[in-house]
Short mmCIF file of C-alpha atoms in Angstrom, two decimals:
data_model
loop_
_atom_site.label_atom_id
_atom_site.label_comp_id
_atom_site.label_asym_id
_atom_site.label_seq_id
_atom_site.Cartn_x
_atom_site.Cartn_y
_atom_site.Cartn_z
CA MET A 1 184.65 96.50 16.09
CA TRP A 2 187.50 98.72 15.00
CA MET A 3 187.47 97.28 11.46
CA ALA A 4 183.71 97.72 11.32
CA ASP A 5 184.20 101.33 12.39
CA SER A 6 186.82 101.96 9.71
CA LYS A 7 184.66 100.35 7.05
CA TRP A 8 181.90 102.65 8.18
CA ILE A 9 184.31 105.57 7.90
CA ASN A 10 185.32 104.53 4.39
CA THR A 11 181.73 104.08 3.35
CA MET A 12 180.67 107.31 5.00
CA SER A 13 183.51 109.28 3.35
CA ASN A 14 182.36 108.02 -0.03
CA GLN A 15 178.70 108.63 0.78
CA GLN A 16 179.55 112.20 1.69
CA ILE A 17 180.57 112.74 -1.92
CA SER A 18 177.49 113.07 -4.05
CA LYS A 19 177.11 112.31 -7.71
CA GLU A 20 176.27 115.95 -8.24
CA GLU A 21 179.59 116.99 -6.70
CA ILE A 22 181.45 114.54 -8.91
CA LYS A 23 179.56 115.73 -11.96
CA ALA A 24 180.41 119.32 -11.15
CA ILE A 25 184.14 118.71 -10.86
CA TYR A 26 184.48 116.14 -13.65
CA PRO A 27 184.82 118.53 -16.62
CA LYS A 28 187.84 120.27 -15.15
CA VAL A 29 189.43 116.98 -14.07
CA ALA A 30 188.83 115.56 -17.55
CA GLU A 31 190.39 118.65 -19.09
CA ILE A 32 193.47 118.25 -16.91
CA VAL A 33 193.79 114.54 -17.65
CA ALA A 34 193.34 115.10 -21.37
CA ASP A 35 195.89 117.88 -21.47
CA ALA A 36 198.42 115.88 -19.48
CA LEU A 37 197.99 112.79 -21.65
CA GLY A 38 197.71 114.63 -24.95
CA CYS A 39 194.34 113.14 -25.81
CA ASP A 40 190.90 114.58 -26.56
CA GLU A 41 188.65 115.40 -23.62
CA GLU A 42 185.96 113.27 -25.21
CA GLU A 43 188.17 110.23 -24.60
CA VAL A 44 188.33 110.90 -20.86
CA GLY A 45 185.17 109.39 -19.44
CA LEU A 46 184.37 109.21 -15.73
CA GLU A 47 184.88 105.48 -15.89
CA SER A 48 188.07 105.59 -17.99
CA SER A 49 191.01 103.79 -16.44
CA LEU A 50 193.94 106.13 -16.83
CA ILE A 51 196.40 103.30 -17.43
CA ASP A 52 194.36 100.72 -19.32
CA ASP A 53 192.14 103.06 -21.35
CA LEU A 54 194.26 106.19 -21.69
CA ASP A 55 197.82 104.74 -21.66
CA ALA A 56 198.97 106.86 -18.73
CA GLU A 57 202.33 106.06 -17.16
CA SER A 58 203.90 106.95 -13.83
CA ILE A 59 205.33 110.22 -15.14
CA ASP A 60 201.82 111.14 -16.30
CA PHE A 61 200.41 110.53 -12.83
CA LEU A 62 202.99 112.94 -11.46
CA ASP A 63 201.89 115.55 -13.97
CA ILE A 64 198.17 114.99 -13.38
CA VAL A 65 198.54 115.13 -9.60
CA PHE A 66 200.54 118.33 -9.82
CA ARG A 67 197.97 119.97 -12.09
CA LEU A 68 195.09 118.86 -9.84
CA GLU A 69 196.90 120.28 -6.82
CA ARG A 70 197.30 123.64 -8.51
CA GLU A 71 193.80 123.77 -9.91
CA PHE A 72 191.93 122.71 -6.80
CA LYS A 73 194.33 124.05 -4.16
CA VAL A 74 194.81 120.69 -2.47
CA LYS A 75 197.88 118.67 -1.53
CA ILE A 76 197.99 115.09 -2.77
CA PRO A 77 200.80 113.17 -1.06
CA ARG A 78 202.29 110.23 -2.93
CA GLY A 79 200.44 107.08 -1.99
CA LYS A 80 197.44 108.98 -0.67
CA MET A 81 194.93 106.83 -2.50
CA VAL A 82 196.27 103.53 -1.19
CA GLU A 83 196.73 104.97 2.28
CA ASP A 84 193.07 106.02 2.36
CA ALA A 85 191.90 102.72 0.93
CA ARG A 86 193.92 100.83 3.52
CA GLY A 87 191.86 102.47 6.25
CA ASN A 88 192.63 101.05 9.67
CA LEU A 89 194.69 98.13 8.31
CA THR A 90 198.40 98.17 8.89
CA GLU A 91 200.64 97.87 5.85
CA ALA A 92 201.28 94.25 6.75
CA GLU A 93 197.54 93.62 7.05
CA PHE A 94 196.92 95.28 3.70
CA GLU A 95 199.57 93.53 1.63
CA GLN A 96 201.96 90.64 2.02
CA LYS A 97 204.97 90.15 -0.26
CA GLY A 98 203.54 92.53 -2.83
CA VAL A 99 200.09 90.94 -2.92
CA VAL A 100 196.99 92.59 -1.47
CA THR A 101 195.47 90.51 1.32
CA ASP A 102 191.80 89.49 1.44
CA ALA A 103 191.16 92.19 4.03
CA GLY A 104 193.05 94.69 1.90
CA LEU A 105 191.04 93.76 -1.16
CA ALA A 106 187.81 94.16 0.76
CA ASN A 107 188.86 97.62 1.90
CA LEU A 108 189.90 98.55 -1.65
CA LYS A 109 186.54 97.54 -3.05
CA ALA A 110 184.65 99.33 -0.29
CA PHE A 111 186.67 102.49 -0.85
CA MET A 112 186.84 102.53 -4.63
CA THR A 113 183.14 102.09 -5.32
CA GLU A 114 183.56 103.72 -8.73
CA VAL A 115 185.58 100.75 -10.00
CA PRO A 116 183.58 97.80 -11.38
CA GLU A 117 183.92 94.58 -9.40
CA HIS A 118 185.44 92.67 -12.30
CA ARG A 119 188.48 94.97 -12.41
CA PHE A 120 189.65 93.83 -8.99
CA SER A 121 191.78 90.80 -9.70
CA ASP A 122 192.15 88.15 -7.01
CA PRO A 123 194.90 87.79 -6.06
CA MET A 124 195.89 91.37 -6.77
CA LYS A 125 199.47 92.63 -6.82
CA SER A 126 199.75 95.90 -4.94
CA ALA A 127 201.83 97.34 -7.77
CA THR A 128 198.80 97.04 -10.04
CA ILE A 129 196.48 99.10 -7.83
CA PRO A 130 197.05 102.24 -9.94
CA LYS A 131 195.51 100.40 -12.89
CA LEU A 132 192.19 100.67 -11.04
CA PHE A 133 192.30 104.47 -10.99
CA THR A 134 189.67 106.13 -13.11
CA THR A 135 188.83 109.76 -13.76
CA GLU A 136 186.14 109.44 -11.10
CA THR A 137 188.77 108.17 -8.66
CA PHE A 138 190.61 111.45 -9.02
CA CYS A 139 187.40 113.47 -8.83
CA LYS A 140 186.55 111.82 -5.51
CA MET A 141 190.09 112.24 -4.19
CA VAL A 142 190.03 115.97 -4.89
CA LEU A 143 186.60 116.35 -3.33
CA ARG A 144 187.64 114.42 -0.21
CA LEU A 145 190.74 116.55 0.20
CA GLN A 146 188.76 119.74 -0.23
CA LYS A 147 186.31 118.59 2.44
CA GLU A 148 189.13 117.57 4.78
CA SER A 149 190.83 120.93 4.48
CA SER A 150 187.62 122.84 5.09
CA MET B 1 236.80 111.30 -9.10
CA ALA B 2 238.25 113.97 -11.39
CA ASP B 3 235.12 114.30 -13.53
CA HIS B 4 232.72 114.76 -10.62
CA PHE B 5 231.17 118.24 -10.72
CA ARG B 6 233.30 119.00 -13.76
CA ALA B 7 232.55 116.91 -16.81
CA PHE B 8 228.82 117.67 -17.00
CA SER B 9 228.18 120.51 -14.56
CA PHE B 10 226.78 123.78 -15.85
CA VAL B 11 226.45 126.02 -12.81
CA ASP B 12 229.56 127.94 -11.67
CA ARG B 13 228.03 130.16 -9.01
CA ILE B 14 224.83 130.61 -7.04
CA PHE B 15 224.13 134.22 -6.10
CA GLU B 16 220.81 133.85 -4.38
CA VAL B 17 218.81 130.86 -3.26
CA GLU B 18 215.67 130.26 -1.30
CA PRO B 19 215.55 126.46 -1.10
CA GLY B 20 212.50 125.08 -2.81
CA VAL B 21 211.44 128.50 -4.04
CA SER B 22 213.91 130.34 -6.25
CA ILE B 23 217.52 130.49 -7.29
CA ARG B 24 219.83 132.67 -9.35
CA GLY B 25 223.35 132.01 -10.57
CA GLU B 26 225.67 131.94 -13.54
CA TYR B 27 227.68 129.72 -15.86
CA ARG B 28 230.63 130.61 -18.09
CA VAL B 29 230.72 128.55 -21.29
CA PRO B 30 234.34 127.36 -21.71
CA ASP B 31 236.02 129.41 -24.43
CA ASP B 32 238.09 126.49 -25.77
CA LEU B 33 235.06 124.60 -27.07
CA ASP B 34 234.25 124.38 -30.77
CA PHE B 35 230.54 124.37 -30.11
CA PHE B 36 228.09 124.56 -27.22
CA HIS B 37 224.99 122.45 -27.78
CA PRO B 38 221.77 124.47 -27.31
CA SER B 39 220.34 121.65 -25.23
CA LEU B 40 223.06 122.23 -22.66
CA LEU B 41 221.50 125.60 -21.94
CA GLY B 42 218.40 123.68 -20.96
CA GLU B 43 220.60 121.40 -18.90
CA SER B 44 222.07 124.40 -17.11
CA VAL B 45 218.63 125.72 -16.19
CA GLY B 46 217.59 122.29 -15.02
CA GLN B 47 220.73 122.01 -12.94
CA ILE B 48 220.28 125.32 -11.18
CA ALA B 49 216.66 124.43 -10.43
CA ALA B 50 217.91 121.08 -9.13
CA TRP B 51 220.21 122.83 -6.67
CA ALA B 52 217.27 124.75 -5.20
CA ALA B 53 215.23 121.54 -5.02
CA MET B 54 217.99 119.45 -3.44
CA ALA B 55 218.66 122.15 -0.84
CA ALA B 56 214.98 122.02 0.11
CA VAL B 57 215.20 118.31 0.96
CA ASP B 58 218.58 118.41 2.70
CA PHE B 59 220.26 116.73 -0.28
CA GLU B 60 218.55 113.41 0.47
CA PHE B 61 216.81 113.37 -2.90
CA ARG B 62 217.66 114.66 -6.33
CA PRO B 63 215.46 115.41 -9.34
CA VAL B 64 215.68 113.63 -12.66
CA ALA B 65 214.22 114.71 -15.98
CA GLY B 66 210.54 113.99 -16.48
CA LEU B 67 208.34 116.46 -18.27
CA ALA B 68 208.73 119.85 -19.88
CA GLY B 69 205.71 121.71 -21.16
CA ARG B 70 207.71 123.99 -23.41
CA ILE B 71 211.37 124.87 -23.97
CA GLU B 72 211.95 127.90 -26.17
CA LEU B 73 215.26 128.70 -27.81
CA GLY B 74 216.39 132.31 -27.94
CA VAL B 75 219.63 134.10 -28.70
CA PRO B 76 222.51 131.80 -29.64
CA VAL B 77 225.25 131.14 -27.12
CA LYS B 78 228.86 130.60 -28.05
CA PRO B 79 232.00 129.50 -26.23
CA GLY B 80 233.20 132.15 -23.79
CA ASP B 81 229.76 133.60 -23.10
CA LEU B 82 228.61 134.23 -19.52
CA ILE B 83 225.11 132.90 -18.92
CA GLU B 84 222.79 134.19 -16.20
CA LEU B 85 220.67 131.40 -14.77
CA SER B 86 217.50 131.58 -12.73
CA ALA B 87 214.59 129.34 -11.75
CA GLU B 88 211.33 129.67 -9.86
CA LEU B 89 210.05 126.50 -8.19
CA ASP B 90 206.38 125.75 -7.71
CA ARG B 91 207.14 122.63 -5.77
CA ALA B 92 210.15 120.84 -4.32
CA ASP B 93 209.72 117.95 -1.95
CA LYS B 94 210.81 114.34 -1.69
CA ASP B 95 208.33 113.35 -4.38
CA ALA B 96 208.78 115.88 -7.17
CA VAL B 97 210.06 119.23 -8.34
CA ALA B 98 208.15 121.63 -10.57
CA TYR B 99 209.75 124.75 -11.94
CA ALA B 100 210.23 127.28 -14.69
CA GLY B 101 213.59 128.77 -15.53
CA VAL B 102 215.61 130.82 -17.94
CA ALA B 103 219.17 131.21 -19.17
CA LYS B 104 220.01 134.71 -20.36
CA LEU B 105 222.89 136.18 -22.32
CA ASN B 106 223.36 139.89 -21.73
CA GLY B 107 219.82 140.11 -20.44
CA GLU B 108 218.26 138.35 -23.42
CA SER B 109 216.68 134.92 -23.16
CA ALA B 110 218.83 132.15 -24.62
CA ILE B 111 216.50 129.40 -23.43
CA PHE B 112 213.29 129.38 -21.43
CA LEU B 113 211.79 126.34 -19.71
CA LYS B 114 208.14 126.33 -18.78
CA ARG B 115 206.18 123.77 -16.76
CA ALA B 116 209.11 121.47 -16.05
CA LEU B 117 208.32 118.60 -13.72
CA GLY B 118 210.50 115.79 -12.52
CA PRO B 119 210.39 113.05 -9.93
CA MET B 120 212.70 113.26 -6.95
CA LEU B 121 214.65 110.08 -6.32
CA PRO B 122 216.93 108.99 -3.48
CA MET B 123 220.27 110.78 -3.74
CA SER B 124 222.02 107.60 -2.64
CA ASP B 125 221.13 106.02 -5.99
CA PHE B 126 223.11 108.64 -7.86
CA ASP B 127 225.67 110.47 -5.74
CA ASP B 128 227.12 111.04 -2.30
CA SER B 129 224.86 113.49 -0.50
CA GLU B 130 227.67 115.05 1.52
CA ALA B 131 229.71 115.65 -1.62
CA VAL B 132 226.69 117.26 -3.23
CA ARG B 133 226.09 119.41 -0.16
CA ALA B 134 229.74 120.50 -0.17
CA ARG B 135 229.45 121.42 -3.84
CA PHE B 136 226.37 123.49 -3.08
CA ASP B 137 228.24 125.33 -0.37
CA LEU B 138 231.08 126.04 -2.80
CA LEU B 139 228.71 127.35 -5.47
CA CYS B 140 227.04 129.61 -2.94
CA GLY B 141 230.40 130.81 -1.68
CA THR B 142 233.42 131.50 -3.83
CA GLY B 143 232.01 129.59 -6.79
CA ALA B 144 233.48 126.82 -8.90
CA GLU B 145 236.37 127.32 -11.25
CA PRO B 146 234.91 127.81 -14.74
CA GLY B 147 235.98 125.92 -17.81
CA ALA B 148 235.61 122.38 -16.55
CA TYR B 149 233.27 121.10 -19.26
CA GLY B 150 235.29 119.65 -22.09
CA GLY B 151 232.63 118.46 -24.48
CA ILE B 152 230.82 115.24 -25.21
CA PRO B 153 231.13 112.51 -27.83
CA ASP B 154 229.41 113.04 -31.17
CA LEU B 155 225.69 112.33 -31.02
CA ASP B 156 225.45 109.88 -33.91
CA TRP B 157 222.07 109.14 -35.34
CA LYS B 158 221.34 107.57 -38.71
CA GLN B 159 218.16 107.88 -40.68
CA VAL B 160 217.02 104.47 -41.81
CA ASP B 161 213.55 104.76 -43.23
CA ASP B 162 210.76 106.95 -44.51
CA ASP B 163 207.50 105.08 -44.64
CA ASP B 164 204.37 105.72 -46.65
CA ASP B 165 202.63 107.12 -43.60
CA GLY B 166 204.94 110.14 -43.65
CA LYS B 167 207.08 108.92 -40.75
CA SER B 168 210.83 109.17 -40.73
CA VAL B 169 212.86 106.75 -38.66
CA ALA B 170 216.38 107.03 -37.29
CA ILE B 171 218.57 104.95 -35.05
CA PHE B 172 220.45 106.75 -32.30
CA GLN B 173 223.41 104.96 -30.75
CA VAL B 174 223.87 106.35 -27.26
CA PRO B 175 227.55 107.05 -26.56
CA GLY B 176 229.27 104.38 -24.52
CA PRO B 177 231.41 104.98 -21.42
CA SER B 178 232.73 108.53 -21.45
CA PRO B 179 233.99 111.01 -18.79
CA PHE B 180 230.78 113.00 -18.73
CA TYR B 181 228.90 110.01 -17.34
CA ASN B 182 231.08 110.20 -14.22
CA ASP B 183 229.30 113.44 -13.48
CA HIS B 184 225.85 112.28 -14.58
CA PHE B 185 225.88 110.46 -12.28
CA PRO B 186 228.80 109.08 -10.25
CA LEU B 187 226.85 106.10 -8.91
CA ARG B 188 224.60 105.54 -11.92
CA PRO B 189 225.58 106.70 -15.40
CA VAL B 190 222.56 108.11 -17.22
CA PHE B 191 222.53 109.63 -20.67
CA PRO B 192 221.10 113.13 -20.11
CA GLY B 193 217.57 113.82 -21.23
CA SER B 194 218.73 117.20 -22.51
CA LEU B 195 221.05 115.52 -25.01
CA LEU B 196 218.32 113.09 -26.03
CA MET B 197 216.18 116.10 -26.88
CA GLU B 198 219.13 117.58 -28.79
CA VAL B 199 219.21 114.46 -30.95
CA CYS B 200 215.47 114.69 -31.58
CA MET B 201 215.75 118.36 -32.59
CA THR B 202 218.66 117.67 -34.92
CA PHE B 203 216.88 114.72 -36.52
CA VAL B 204 213.68 116.67 -37.12
CA ASN B 205 215.57 119.67 -38.46
CA SER B 206 217.40 117.47 -40.92
CA VAL B 207 214.30 115.62 -42.09
CA ALA B 208 212.15 118.74 -42.32
CA ASN B 209 214.69 120.61 -44.39
CA SER B 210 215.26 117.63 -46.67
CA GLN B 211 211.55 117.20 -47.30
CA SER B 212 210.39 120.76 -47.81
CA THR B 213 211.19 124.44 -47.95
CA PRO B 214 208.93 126.79 -46.02
CA GLU B 215 206.70 129.01 -48.13
CA LYS B 216 208.03 132.03 -46.28
CA GLY B 217 211.76 131.60 -45.86
CA SER B 218 214.56 129.44 -47.14
CA ARG B 219 214.85 126.81 -44.40
CA TRP B 220 213.38 125.52 -41.18
CA LYS B 221 214.96 126.13 -37.81
CA THR B 222 213.98 124.97 -34.33
CA LEU B 223 211.93 127.43 -32.32
CA ALA B 224 210.98 125.27 -29.36
CA ILE B 225 210.17 121.83 -28.10
CA SER B 226 206.98 121.03 -26.27
CA ARG B 227 205.33 118.15 -24.43
CA MET B 228 208.70 116.62 -23.65
CA LYS B 229 208.20 113.42 -21.71
CA ILE B 230 210.95 111.09 -20.54
CA ARG B 231 209.60 107.80 -19.20
CA ASP B 232 212.74 105.82 -18.52
CA PHE B 233 216.46 106.17 -18.01
CA THR B 234 218.85 105.89 -20.95
CA SER B 235 222.09 104.04 -20.21
CA PRO B 236 225.46 104.29 -21.98
CA GLY B 237 225.45 102.19 -25.12
CA ASP B 238 221.67 101.95 -25.46
CA GLN B 239 220.18 102.08 -28.92
CA HIS B 240 217.09 104.18 -29.50
CA THR B 241 214.72 104.24 -32.44
CA LEU B 242 213.41 107.70 -33.21
CA THR B 243 210.22 108.03 -35.23
CA ALA B 244 209.29 111.51 -36.41
CA LYS B 245 206.15 112.66 -38.14
CA GLN B 246 205.00 116.10 -39.20
CA THR B 247 201.70 116.86 -37.49
CA ASP B 248 201.07 120.43 -38.56
CA ILE B 249 202.36 122.90 -41.12
CA SER B 250 201.68 126.45 -42.19
CA GLU B 251 203.52 128.83 -44.48
CA ASP B 252 206.10 129.67 -41.83
CA ALA B 253 205.78 127.07 -39.06
CA ALA B 254 205.69 123.31 -38.67
CA THR B 255 205.27 120.84 -35.82
CA TRP B 256 206.80 117.39 -35.68
CA ALA B 257 206.05 114.66 -33.15
CA VAL B 258 208.90 112.36 -32.17
CA GLU B 259 208.58 109.07 -30.36
CA ILE B 260 211.63 107.48 -28.76
CA GLN B 261 211.72 103.73 -28.34
CA LYS B 262 214.18 101.32 -26.79
CA GLU B 263 213.74 97.63 -27.45
CA GLY B 264 210.19 98.21 -28.65
CA GLN B 265 209.12 100.18 -25.59
CA VAL B 266 208.33 103.89 -25.73
CA THR B 267 210.83 105.66 -23.49
CA GLY B 268 210.10 109.23 -24.44
CA SER B 269 208.31 111.64 -26.70
CA VAL B 270 208.53 115.26 -27.71
CA ARG B 271 207.15 117.76 -30.18
CA VAL B 272 209.57 119.90 -32.14
CA LEU B 273 208.32 123.28 -33.30
CA LEU B 274 209.99 124.75 -36.37
CA ILE B 275 209.81 128.21 -37.86
CA ALA B 276 210.92 129.47 -41.22
CA GLU B 277 214.04 131.58 -41.43
CA ASP B 278 215.61 133.39 -44.36
#
């Protein structure tokens, strides 16, 4: 029952973010990502994977997160995305020996609805989760944080 | 260890500090040096910002070089000069530090760092936190005895190639074990990012001046670096390949992009901005 509730929460938190809201915030997020990565804004699509498509590295994520925090007046703790995707699962229920569990993978997919199914490898190493992050992932994260703070 | 807080430390006193917010201090360039690398001014600003950041996290974490949006060179500094240091921090927590800072000589900017950002890593990987705390207390109190820095080995790079695509390539042999590594850092020797940028600036300056003369002026000189990005640590004895390419030029300014690789992997990048001088 508790897992069903948390899945509902995950689904509801994503449903509370409309496509219109994402569309409204996307240009500024794309501008920030492009500036941080030194690429053209045209290259930063909503569906672009920051690592696989735009060659972002960990230092770039630090820069992007910092710029998003300043622009949108939110606080993005390290690991926030995975923590939210984990939902009600404990860390041990989410991953074992560096590999995401079946329950963890299900929660990831339910939470990151903007990521195409085929990009979730099975098994999936937890260290590779950031490769799933797209521009839309960051748009939704900012929007969720803005809603939480209000 | 005799070199700790001496061989590569560039803050002698802290006058004011609000941990995680702002800091002000000074550094006296030793007067027995032949030369003081401009990049070490950037190092001094980074170090004073680091003190404010480390104080904010109870010395459990320390920052390492990551990104710098822009670093502008100003008035030259010579041995014996007294440098005023200050930094304003936008962020300082166990994850990252973000700051801007300046080193001034007689009230004029000698170097200015904008949009600097670095990850914070466990202090225990690099140094003893209680020793660092004690050093902070000393700097905030009576101050450290000036004149400890004694120089660094020559930064040897060798140009090896100019290809048809307009790229110039050099090999940089990172100095091996040397006293300054004992202070950067005692538990993990790391070749400073500031010196890596010095090598890039010197390389670009040499290549630019060998390839062209500015339309307005007699030679190129470095104005600033921008988009500095350090992706990985450099260890003593590493060998880096530097690839430089001019990306923009006007009658009195030029921009060069430099990529730094180690064993085929990109470990850093920077843009060097040149201006013409008479």
